[in-house]
Amino acid sequence: MNLERVMQVDRRIIYLFVAIGTILPIIFVIGLPVSITPPVQMAFDRIENELQTGDIVLMSFDYGPSSAPENAPMADAMLRHCFSKGIKVVVIALYPLGGLSEAVNELNKVTAEFPELKYGVDYVNLGYKDGAQAAMKKMAENIHEVFPTDVNGTPLDRLPIMKNIRTYRDMKLVVSLATGIIGEWWANLVNAQFGIPVIVGPTAVSAPKYYAYLEAKQMAGLLGGLKGASEYERLVVNRYPKLGEVYATPGLYTATKGMDVQSIVHLIMIAFIVLGNVVYFTTKRKPRKAS
Amino acid sequence: MPSLGTWLAAFFTLCMLSFLYKDNPFFRLAESFFAGLSLGYYIGIVMNQTLKPNLVLPLIQDFHANWNLVFAAGLGVILYFRYVKRVAWVSRWALAVYVGYYVGVNMMQKLHGEVIPQIGNTMLSLRYSGVDTLSNLVMVVGVLAVLIYFYFSAEHKGVVGGVSRIGIWFLMISFGAAFGYTVMGRVSLLIGRMVFLVNEWARPLIGSIT
Amino acid sequence: MKRQLPLLLTFLAGTIPIVAFFVPERHVGLVSTTLDSWLIIVAGFALLLGVVNVIQMNANKIHRRSSGWPYAIVLLLSLAIMGFFGFAGAFDMFGGIATRPDGSSTPFDWLYKFAFLPLQGTMFALLAFFMASASYRAFRARNVEATILLIAALLVMFGRIPFGEMVSKWFPLATEWIMGKPNMAAQRGIMIGAALGAASMALRIILGIERSYLGIGKGE
């Protein structure tokens, strides 16, 4: 076989391998185990061991559809964790292109699993706000002026949960599910200037940079991409076995199931990279025939 | 049978995926539709979530306490003067405040929120105490070598050249790791769309036929 | 007035958050937080600036019958539909822009779920295919640096998947060490360098040395 021709294979053949490698494990779920890494364990422990029932967590939806398959499972797992432990959640969105709708739809989905929770008492959705950094700074002085109403226009003084929340000081933790740079701002602006602990769930693309913030203790935990989300899912199911029933719902998209597919596609890509290099070194050693 | 919404979502997903075969009118149609929807989305969130609750309602409900917001509205409106030739220069006032503010905030974010804590956290003990010392050494050498690689005021020869070469190696490890993570991220997005096609569109469709 | 006032405004708007950071005095804080409130509103107006630009550009395209003008009609039409439901939502028509109290979708949310989300999601999902093809053709161990890059990439790709963990528990451990130590060190080096660069650029803008963003040259 002419090895050089292997390198000139139509790109659509490669696409086909990737597509099949993605679809088959979705149809036939493998169920590979996921191990826990320290940054995710730190995030889980912060909520599990250092927060009490009734404490308030601010959860910011800083992502849109472009990264929802990574960020949404993180949001779901963290919401489920907070609600299972009796922690109250204040939801906001600072990402313009879809943050609001993601916050609305994910919150609707998870709260439907906890019928005992009351909107405005156990959780609230304050909606989206423009000018992310300006909003973050202003929230240190008065959240009610940044979000005078909730997502549907209800004034905050009609929502019991917001009566005792004026600034970051009234909350125990910020969780940001982030694409792009907004997650960094929670660390280098809000944590640095106002001191509230921050956990960020960034997309895998930006996760490598977040390790620097984590190491410098500017963040209390890190969930890097789909892998981070799948680890968090495992941790909450281990701690709250009741959630296992939710995660076992047939057809429900979870990060853990996603990691099955991830395994196969990564192996395909690794195989292609190795093949490309084998061909490169084999053909490099052979003297080229004069054309 | 999948709902009308699911059919629409599947149609748009397939239109976008058709680009993998080659550029075609279905892809161009979906692309244009997407660009329009994005901008329409902005109109919805800005009007409904920012301008209404933070500007219009406070001014209507309690003008006396919120009169200063008129200046904010004024700055916002004069941004649009750029479209009127005769007064286009006035839009610079709003742009100046907008850029000035964010640059000032960003400067403190970078110096106080990045430079100081990151440098502080690099000052690690190198006294031998086991495996941790190796990690500390890697971190200290890595940060310094990368900084020297980006330092262009001295020629990269001799010791500086050698250290900057180590800096390149650290950068390559980081870029390799970033590549691996980027693959993971992009594949995750593909998984999201394929899960939708298989579980929410194809399965109910096949179920309704059989 | 045309040139000096914008520079003065930039200086004032840029210095207020910096002074407020260092001076914990009530009045200074009040000025700074008032500016924060203003900028939330100005940012909203600025976001819509892009909408005006795109409408202008596409209307011209249709008017001139430039190539691909029918797509410009599609763009403006979808902008009008989504924009209409968004605008009407601000006046509490159709139940707003989120979901109704019974959990059903408003037209704005419906369009988000079934049109905007699949379109944007798939647009970015395409990159997975392009990355596979590009890395097959171009990711080569040509020299020492490229080999380090390649090994790190393969190790991370293998060590981060459950399959790698099944082969050996050392793969996830090695991956986490790479991410937490050498990768972190390089990211920190880049971060410190970039932050110093950004801070010096910020200073140039606040002091009026850099003024190209206003469309005025140095000598003007």
XYZ file of C-alpha atoms in Angstrom:
721
model
C 0.000 0.000 0.000
C 1.265 3.456 -0.851
C 1.557 5.190 2.536
C 1.523 8.678 1.050
C -1.938 7.974 -0.330
C -3.070 7.155 3.215
C -2.325 10.761 4.104
C -4.416 12.039 1.231
C -7.546 10.269 2.373
C -10.706 12.350 1.892
C -11.461 14.389 5.018
C -15.039 13.083 4.896
C -13.786 9.563 5.673
C -12.293 10.937 8.900
C -15.567 12.753 9.623
C -17.425 9.473 9.138
C -15.233 7.702 11.721
C -15.861 10.511 14.231
C -19.626 10.464 13.557
C -19.916 6.672 13.957
C -17.698 6.784 17.048
C -20.094 9.333 18.538
C -23.426 7.764 17.600
C -22.764 4.104 18.489
C -21.944 4.633 22.204
C -25.047 6.850 22.486
C -27.210 3.960 21.275
C -25.293 1.242 23.134
C -24.337 2.750 26.510
C -21.081 1.212 27.825
C -21.079 2.570 31.391
C -17.356 3.153 31.963
C -16.342 4.204 35.514
C -15.171 7.750 36.262
C -12.417 8.509 38.806
C -12.377 11.668 40.919
C -9.696 14.359 40.594
C -8.714 16.765 43.432
C -10.111 20.024 41.901
C -13.617 18.492 41.644
C -13.359 16.879 45.083
C -12.441 20.329 46.491
C -15.555 21.852 44.921
C -17.777 19.088 46.267
C -16.242 19.231 49.762
C -16.685 22.994 49.932
C -20.444 22.640 49.497
C -20.827 19.365 51.398
C -18.639 20.089 54.424
C -18.461 23.854 54.781
C -22.013 24.936 54.008
C -25.010 24.395 56.274
C -28.701 23.933 55.548
C -30.221 27.341 54.801
C -26.967 28.918 53.552
C -27.164 30.860 50.285
C -25.207 30.074 47.115
C -25.098 32.474 44.162
C -25.091 30.496 40.911
C -24.224 32.380 37.748
C -25.087 30.955 34.328
C -22.280 32.388 32.225
C -22.630 30.133 29.188
C -24.854 29.619 26.163
C -25.713 26.857 23.683
C -22.148 26.893 22.334
C -20.983 25.053 25.462
C -24.243 23.826 27.030
C -23.438 20.085 26.669
C -20.460 20.690 28.990
C -21.822 23.345 31.354
C -25.444 22.206 31.724
C -24.597 18.856 33.422
C -22.377 20.781 35.872
C -25.217 23.192 36.643
C -27.678 20.328 37.088
C -25.363 18.352 39.387
C -24.540 21.383 41.537
C -28.180 22.475 41.777
C -29.165 18.923 42.766
C -26.393 18.894 45.368
C -27.466 22.225 46.877
C -31.167 21.327 46.946
C -30.474 17.858 48.425
C -28.528 19.500 51.242
C -31.133 22.205 51.857
C -28.964 25.039 50.547
C -30.802 27.989 48.969
C -29.793 29.103 45.498
C -29.900 32.554 43.906
C -29.534 32.196 40.134
C -28.288 34.950 37.818
C -26.939 35.055 34.246
C -24.228 37.356 32.901
C -23.489 35.765 29.508
C -25.489 37.561 26.821
C -25.868 34.901 24.158
C -28.077 32.342 25.902
C -27.180 32.623 29.614
C -30.692 33.713 30.556
C -32.477 30.908 28.718
C -30.045 28.283 29.998
C -30.657 29.479 33.572
C -34.424 29.361 33.083
C -34.546 25.930 31.463
C -32.004 24.156 33.689
C -33.590 25.560 36.843
C -37.061 24.466 35.644
C -35.729 20.983 34.920
C -34.010 20.439 38.282
C -36.651 22.080 40.492
C -39.285 19.782 38.954
C -37.378 16.922 40.640
C -37.756 18.648 44.049
C -41.502 19.395 44.367
C -41.100 20.421 48.016
C -39.068 23.507 47.045
C -40.805 26.886 46.822
C -39.855 29.573 44.316
C -38.888 32.785 46.081
C -38.211 30.914 49.332
C -35.743 28.134 48.506
C -34.504 29.448 45.178
C -34.920 32.390 42.888
C -33.955 33.353 39.348
C -32.940 37.012 39.099
C -32.391 36.812 35.338
C -29.777 38.370 33.103
C -27.858 41.634 33.396
C -25.676 43.511 30.909
C -22.203 44.875 31.662
C -20.877 41.818 33.524
C -17.977 43.506 35.370
C -20.087 46.532 36.320
C -22.817 44.214 37.634
C -20.292 42.117 39.594
C -18.827 45.250 41.222
C -22.193 46.767 42.017
C -23.415 43.537 43.618
C -20.781 44.045 46.320
C -22.679 47.194 47.322
C -26.303 46.303 46.608
C -27.689 43.318 44.718
C -31.179 44.850 44.775
C -30.007 47.756 42.630
C -28.412 45.452 40.077
C -31.432 43.139 39.963
C -34.454 45.249 40.995
C -36.758 42.434 39.815
C -36.514 38.697 39.215
C -36.514 37.150 35.741
C -40.281 37.615 35.328
C -40.416 41.171 36.656
C -41.429 40.431 40.269
C -39.932 43.069 42.606
C -37.344 41.545 44.948
C -39.091 42.730 48.115
C -41.933 40.322 47.293
C -39.490 37.381 47.348
C -38.787 36.216 50.941
C -35.370 34.718 50.060
C -34.068 38.152 49.000
C -35.083 39.949 52.227
C -31.791 39.221 53.957
C -29.554 39.230 50.913
C -28.076 42.639 50.096
C -24.429 41.959 49.143
C -21.916 39.144 48.678
C -21.462 39.141 52.472
C -24.909 37.571 52.827
C -23.946 34.584 50.692
C -21.466 31.798 51.341
C -20.299 30.901 47.868
C -20.386 31.842 44.188
C -20.641 29.112 41.553
C -20.076 30.147 37.953
C -20.732 27.816 35.030
C -18.742 29.613 32.436
C -17.712 29.762 28.856
C -15.082 32.310 27.873
C -13.761 34.926 30.230
C -16.616 35.627 32.671
C -15.558 32.761 34.952
C -12.129 34.382 35.312
C -13.724 37.641 36.417
C -15.392 35.871 39.333
C -11.882 34.853 40.469
C -9.776 37.921 39.637
C -12.395 40.571 40.425
C -15.034 39.253 42.832
C -12.901 36.844 44.875
C -9.854 39.124 44.809
C -11.691 42.320 45.807
C -14.640 41.094 47.866
C -13.337 37.814 49.294
C -16.298 35.498 48.645
C -15.167 31.945 47.735
C -15.660 31.054 44.079
C -16.089 27.700 42.307
C -15.913 27.771 38.519
C -17.088 25.139 36.061
C -15.402 26.257 32.838
C -15.521 24.623 29.434
C -12.651 22.225 28.771
C -11.166 24.721 26.298
C -10.504 27.285 29.027
C -9.899 24.865 31.917
C -6.058 24.750 31.655
C -5.807 28.456 32.548
C -8.045 28.043 35.599
C -5.475 25.762 37.248
C -3.394 28.893 37.931
C -6.288 30.501 39.853
C -6.977 27.251 41.690
C -3.328 26.831 42.746
C -3.245 30.443 43.999
C -6.389 29.716 46.094
C -8.393 32.277 44.169
C -10.903 29.514 43.559
C -12.327 26.922 45.955
C -12.802 24.248 43.291
C -12.782 23.593 39.573
C -14.912 21.426 37.282
C -13.068 21.212 33.956
C -15.397 20.408 31.063
C -17.502 17.275 30.678
C -15.030 15.196 32.710
C -15.385 17.558 35.681
C -19.169 17.392 35.357
C -19.139 13.578 35.290
C -16.968 13.473 38.425
C -19.379 15.783 40.229
C -22.302 13.591 39.165
C -20.567 10.577 40.687
C -19.829 12.427 43.933
C -23.425 13.603 44.430
C -24.876 10.195 43.592
C -22.489 8.519 46.069
C -23.438 10.987 48.809
C -27.171 11.205 47.994
C -28.176 7.778 46.615
C -31.719 9.099 45.940
C -30.250 11.148 43.102
C -29.121 7.873 41.533
C -32.734 7.328 40.407
C -32.723 10.701 38.629
C -29.441 9.951 36.891
C -30.687 6.500 35.852
C -33.658 8.000 33.943
C -33.572 6.423 30.467
C -32.800 8.905 27.700
C -31.570 11.575 30.155
C -28.352 13.191 28.951
C -25.712 13.015 31.687
C -22.017 13.840 31.683
C -21.222 10.299 32.836
C -22.888 8.828 29.747
C -21.176 11.505 27.675
C -17.783 10.305 28.923
C -18.446 6.895 27.308
C -18.719 8.606 23.954
C -15.768 10.830 24.790
C -13.642 7.696 25.362
C -14.401 6.256 21.933
C -13.910 9.509 20.017
C -10.640 10.262 21.844
C -9.370 6.788 20.960
C -10.284 7.376 17.305
C -8.468 10.708 17.297
C -5.425 9.262 19.060
C -5.346 6.470 16.452
C -5.466 9.007 13.624
C -2.666 11.113 15.177
C -0.473 8.032 15.711
C -1.196 6.792 12.159
C -0.330 10.217 10.755
C 3.008 10.158 12.583
C 3.811 6.579 11.567
C 3.238 7.496 7.931
C 5.259 10.696 8.374
C 8.303 8.889 9.771
C 8.071 5.961 7.346
C 7.861 8.155 4.251
C 10.516 10.576 5.580
C 13.127 7.807 5.722
C 12.399 6.609 2.182
C 14.065 8.635 -0.570
C 11.331 10.218 -2.690
C 11.020 9.001 -6.218
C 11.581 11.633 -8.852
C 8.246 12.540 -10.329
C -43.856 11.176 16.995
C -41.419 14.050 17.684
C -43.024 17.443 18.327
C -42.980 20.289 15.797
C -40.203 21.967 17.795
C -38.089 18.808 17.759
C -38.555 18.523 13.981
C -37.454 22.133 13.544
C -34.419 21.613 15.806
C -33.494 18.413 13.940
C -33.852 20.191 10.587
C -31.535 23.006 11.684
C -29.040 20.539 13.191
C -28.902 18.566 9.931
C -28.642 21.772 7.866
C -25.569 22.774 9.866
C -24.041 19.275 9.700
C -24.512 19.238 5.913
C -21.525 21.602 5.714
C -19.306 18.601 6.463
C -20.121 17.250 3.012
C -19.703 20.606 1.305
C -20.922 24.196 1.415
C -24.575 24.247 0.311
C -27.706 26.448 0.364
C -29.187 24.606 3.379
C -26.124 25.459 5.453
C -26.153 29.080 4.240
C -29.841 29.351 5.076
C -29.309 27.974 8.593
C -26.257 30.194 9.087
C -28.200 33.347 8.158
C -31.135 32.306 10.287
C -28.780 31.790 13.219
C -27.138 35.212 12.813
C -30.555 36.902 12.744
C -31.807 34.999 15.782
C -28.675 35.923 17.770
C -29.250 39.620 17.194
C -32.969 39.278 17.904
C -32.029 37.521 21.134
C -29.954 40.558 22.155
C -32.998 42.806 21.655
C -35.053 40.576 23.964
C -32.579 40.321 26.811
C -31.426 43.944 26.751
C -34.962 45.386 26.617
C -36.536 42.913 29.025
C -33.744 42.263 31.520
C -31.692 45.473 31.652
C -33.331 48.562 30.164
C -36.788 47.867 31.593
C -35.902 46.953 35.217
C -32.765 49.087 35.601
C -33.694 52.231 33.669
C -37.344 52.616 32.677
C -39.088 51.296 35.812
C -36.875 53.149 38.346
C -37.413 56.413 36.441
C -41.200 55.902 36.251
C -41.665 54.620 39.789
C -39.384 57.008 41.693
C -37.863 59.700 39.512
C -36.731 61.752 42.506
C -34.479 58.974 43.829
C -33.241 57.798 40.433
C -32.898 60.990 38.375
C -29.155 60.341 37.887
C -30.040 57.427 35.574
C -31.017 60.018 32.960
C -27.273 60.552 32.434
C -26.771 56.823 31.865
C -29.614 56.829 29.326
C -28.117 59.936 27.712
C -24.734 58.234 27.355
C -26.435 55.179 25.876
C -28.407 57.220 23.367
C -25.464 59.322 22.198
C -23.602 56.100 21.319
C -26.064 55.993 18.388
C -25.150 59.495 17.198
C -22.430 57.806 15.147
C -25.102 57.054 12.549
C -25.933 60.761 12.097
C -23.025 62.334 10.224
C -23.371 65.900 11.551
C -23.248 64.898 15.210
C -21.245 61.655 14.901
C -18.400 63.169 16.941
C -20.634 63.424 20.019
C -20.770 59.607 20.197
C -17.117 59.757 21.269
C -18.219 61.070 24.677
C -20.145 57.919 25.455
C -17.436 55.726 23.968
C -14.846 57.517 26.114
C -16.771 56.827 29.340
C -17.477 53.222 28.309
C -13.884 52.404 27.367
C -12.378 54.432 30.232
C -14.470 52.676 32.867
C -13.791 49.150 31.668
C -10.092 49.867 31.187
C -9.853 51.200 34.755
C -11.693 48.194 36.196
C -9.619 45.829 34.076
C -6.353 47.394 35.207
C -7.135 46.700 38.872
C -8.402 43.222 38.005
C -5.143 42.387 36.253
C -2.753 43.866 38.814
C -4.595 43.061 42.033
C -6.426 39.920 40.909
C -3.729 38.286 38.781
C -0.193 39.671 39.017
C 0.032 39.931 42.825
C -1.616 36.602 43.816
C 0.087 34.687 41.012
C 3.552 36.022 41.858
C 2.891 35.523 45.573
C 1.903 31.919 44.989
C 5.079 31.268 42.993
C 7.294 32.111 45.982
C 7.567 28.532 47.130
C 10.033 26.855 49.449
C 12.723 24.887 47.622
C 14.178 23.326 50.771
C 14.105 19.531 50.340
C 11.091 17.915 51.995
C 10.154 15.078 49.656
C 8.076 14.879 46.489
C 6.493 18.310 47.078
C 9.884 19.929 46.570
C 10.010 18.522 43.022
C 6.596 19.990 42.278
C 7.612 23.349 43.769
C 10.791 23.313 41.696
C 8.796 22.576 38.522
C 6.463 25.477 39.271
C 9.158 28.030 40.125
C 11.387 27.063 37.182
C 8.389 26.899 34.826
C 7.022 30.346 35.686
C 10.448 32.026 35.553
C 11.467 30.283 32.326
C 8.217 31.240 30.568
C 8.557 34.853 31.741
C 12.127 34.941 30.421
C 10.964 33.496 27.103
C 8.548 36.442 26.782
C 11.219 38.964 27.821
C 12.446 40.508 24.590
C 14.645 43.297 25.943
C 17.637 40.942 26.098
C 18.924 38.782 23.260
C 18.059 35.109 23.755
C 21.670 33.867 23.873
C 23.792 32.129 26.510
C 22.055 31.651 29.882
C 18.996 33.677 28.805
C 18.743 31.566 25.641
C 19.033 28.317 27.607
C 16.415 29.318 30.163
C 14.050 30.581 27.472
C 14.399 27.187 25.732
C 13.175 25.538 28.942
C 10.358 28.100 28.863
C 9.399 26.871 25.388
C 9.275 23.288 26.661
C 6.914 24.309 29.463
C 4.783 26.194 26.947
C 4.670 23.120 24.712
C 3.480 20.929 27.599
C 0.805 23.519 28.344
C -0.250 23.855 24.703
C -0.368 20.062 24.377
C -2.554 19.836 27.477
C -4.695 22.657 26.119
C -5.024 20.787 22.812
C -6.183 17.657 24.647
C -8.715 19.697 26.609
C -9.873 21.513 23.467
C -10.530 18.174 21.771
C -12.487 17.118 24.858
C -14.509 20.335 24.723
C -15.342 20.150 21.032
C -16.235 16.473 21.220
C -18.555 17.254 24.158
C -20.465 19.704 21.978
C -20.792 17.104 19.253
C -22.031 14.586 21.823
C -24.696 17.091 22.897
C -26.056 17.463 19.387
C -25.866 13.748 18.562
C -27.645 12.842 21.805
C -30.426 15.195 20.718
C -30.637 13.653 17.241
C -30.582 10.061 18.494
C -32.606 10.269 21.724
C -35.050 13.104 21.085
C -35.637 12.901 17.329
C -34.664 9.522 15.805
C -35.857 7.216 18.627
C -39.388 8.695 18.942
C -39.589 8.814 15.146
C -38.626 5.149 14.742
C -40.912 4.275 17.661
C -43.872 5.965 15.990
C -43.234 4.220 12.668
C -42.771 0.697 14.066
C -14.409 70.041 22.701
C -14.340 67.414 19.947
C -10.931 66.045 20.940
C -10.099 67.097 24.477
C -13.449 66.327 26.160
C -13.454 62.591 25.204
C -9.901 62.266 26.533
C -10.913 63.970 29.794
C -13.978 61.701 30.096
C -11.825 58.597 29.541
C -9.421 59.814 32.223
C -12.217 60.441 34.732
C -14.147 57.228 33.999
C -10.908 55.206 34.150
C -9.566 56.792 37.336
C -12.763 56.562 39.398
C -12.713 52.742 39.847
C -8.963 52.848 40.528
C -9.224 55.611 43.165
C -12.251 53.879 44.727
C -10.175 50.702 45.052
C -7.487 52.469 47.092
C -9.598 55.031 48.981
C -12.219 53.421 51.212
C -14.111 56.697 51.660
C -17.932 56.820 51.458
C -18.254 59.593 48.862
C -15.616 58.088 46.582
C -17.378 54.721 46.872
C -20.708 56.379 46.046
C -19.326 57.942 42.854
C -17.804 54.614 41.826
C -20.923 52.515 42.465
C -23.106 55.108 40.685
C -20.820 54.702 37.699
C -21.251 50.902 37.997
C -25.054 51.346 37.760
C -24.703 53.625 34.755
C -22.380 51.257 32.944
C -24.846 48.362 33.280
C -27.277 50.502 31.262
C -24.683 51.844 28.803
C -23.486 48.255 28.178
C -27.070 47.359 27.239
C -27.200 50.182 24.714
C -23.759 49.179 23.392
C -24.885 45.583 22.850
C -27.718 46.774 20.625
C -25.313 48.903 18.592
C -24.275 45.742 16.725
C -27.899 45.087 15.768
C -28.154 48.488 14.044
C -24.896 47.830 12.181
C -26.035 44.449 10.881
C -29.451 45.758 9.806
C -27.772 48.602 7.906
C -25.284 46.252 6.205
C -27.858 43.672 5.153
C -30.394 46.235 3.992
C -27.680 47.657 1.715
C -26.903 44.164 0.467
C -30.530 43.581 -0.485
C -30.851 47.039 -2.026
C -27.787 46.466 -4.231
C -28.693 42.849 -4.974
C -25.150 41.821 -3.951
C -24.238 38.139 -4.113
C -26.128 36.088 -1.524
C -28.762 38.811 -0.985
C -31.606 36.285 -0.422
C -29.721 35.120 2.685
C -29.709 38.708 3.912
C -33.516 38.602 3.736
C -33.507 35.398 5.840
C -31.214 37.084 8.371
C -33.384 40.190 8.675
C -36.541 38.107 8.837
C -35.263 35.907 11.684
C -33.935 39.013 13.461
C -37.375 40.609 13.140
C -39.193 37.524 14.462
C -36.922 36.987 17.489
C -36.595 40.740 18.071
C -40.390 41.190 17.933
C -41.025 38.533 20.589
C -38.183 39.943 22.684
C -39.463 43.505 22.381
C -43.059 42.477 23.034
C -41.843 40.447 26.013
C -40.564 43.666 27.595
C -44.195 44.882 27.604
C -45.308 41.612 29.235
C -46.952 40.384 26.022
C -46.860 36.628 25.279
C -45.792 35.988 28.885
C -42.373 37.693 28.701
C -39.191 36.043 27.445
C -38.582 33.259 29.987
C -41.146 30.549 30.724
C -44.696 31.002 32.033
C -45.506 30.106 35.687
C -46.875 26.718 34.539
C -43.491 25.950 32.947
C -44.662 26.294 29.336
C -42.459 28.171 26.877
C -43.089 31.733 25.776
C -42.562 32.247 21.995
C -39.125 33.751 22.737
C -38.101 30.736 24.817
C -39.563 28.335 22.223
C -37.475 29.936 19.475
C -34.434 29.709 21.743
C -34.938 26.001 22.490
C -35.826 24.785 19.021
C -33.976 27.130 16.682
C -31.252 29.185 18.380
C -29.875 26.392 20.583
C -29.574 23.706 17.855
C -28.110 26.202 15.388
C -25.436 27.563 17.699
C -24.749 24.196 19.301
C -24.196 22.476 15.957
C -22.112 25.366 14.609
C -19.599 24.748 17.405
C -19.962 20.937 17.256
C -18.621 21.035 13.674
C -15.230 21.933 15.151
C -14.845 18.387 16.512
C -14.721 17.061 12.940
C -12.322 19.754 11.768
C -9.998 19.112 14.724
C -9.904 15.381 13.943
C -9.017 16.003 10.319
C -6.487 18.764 11.048
C -4.660 16.811 13.756
C -4.391 13.771 11.457
C -2.767 15.879 8.742
C -0.654 18.330 10.736
C 0.096 17.038 14.253
C 3.632 15.723 13.724
C 6.635 15.072 15.977
C 8.892 17.125 13.682
C 11.335 18.333 16.383
C 11.884 18.282 20.173
C 9.282 20.980 20.895
C 6.639 19.403 18.663
C 7.340 16.010 20.258
C 6.792 17.414 23.773
C 3.551 18.986 22.547
C 2.419 15.718 20.988
C 3.227 13.571 24.018
C 1.488 15.984 26.398
C -1.577 16.096 24.152
C -1.818 12.302 23.781
C -1.284 11.754 27.509
C -3.992 14.253 28.444
C -6.409 12.908 25.835
C -5.870 9.356 27.108
C -5.635 10.163 30.817
C -8.862 12.159 30.903
C -11.145 9.425 29.527
C -12.555 6.513 31.556
C -10.837 4.074 29.181
C -7.418 5.479 30.141
C -8.302 5.097 33.812
C -9.210 1.438 33.196
C -5.852 0.724 31.528
C -3.874 2.122 34.464
C -4.602 4.358 37.430
C -1.345 6.153 36.645
C -2.794 7.807 33.533
C -5.270 10.045 35.399
C -2.635 10.755 38.074
C -0.025 11.731 35.472
C -2.576 13.865 33.640
C -3.580 15.679 36.811
C 0.101 16.321 37.610
C 0.698 17.748 34.130
C -2.369 19.993 34.456
C -1.618 21.106 38.003
C 2.150 21.647 37.774
C 3.928 22.218 34.418
C 0.758 23.372 32.615
C -0.135 25.595 35.544
C 3.385 27.080 35.623
C 3.245 27.954 31.913
C -0.284 29.366 32.210
C 0.864 31.445 35.177
C 3.830 32.792 33.217
C 1.548 33.746 30.327
C -0.998 35.229 32.728
C 1.531 37.442 34.537
C 3.026 38.665 31.238
C -0.365 39.324 29.633
C -1.709 41.032 32.765
C 1.267 43.409 32.899
C 0.787 44.156 29.196
C -2.948 44.782 29.665
C -2.315 47.020 32.676
C 0.225 49.140 30.794
C -2.170 49.446 27.838
C -4.899 50.498 30.283
C -2.607 53.195 31.649
C -1.859 54.456 28.125
C -5.591 54.728 27.411
C -6.433 56.455 30.698
C -3.600 58.970 30.222
C -4.655 59.684 26.640
C -1.461 58.364 25.022
C -3.396 55.651 23.174
C -6.445 57.192 21.522
C -7.040 55.149 18.371
C -10.240 53.663 19.854
C -11.769 57.169 19.622
C -10.766 57.461 15.979
C -8.403 60.356 16.681
C -4.672 60.308 16.036
C -1.877 61.254 18.402
C -1.310 64.677 16.910
C -4.952 65.676 16.867
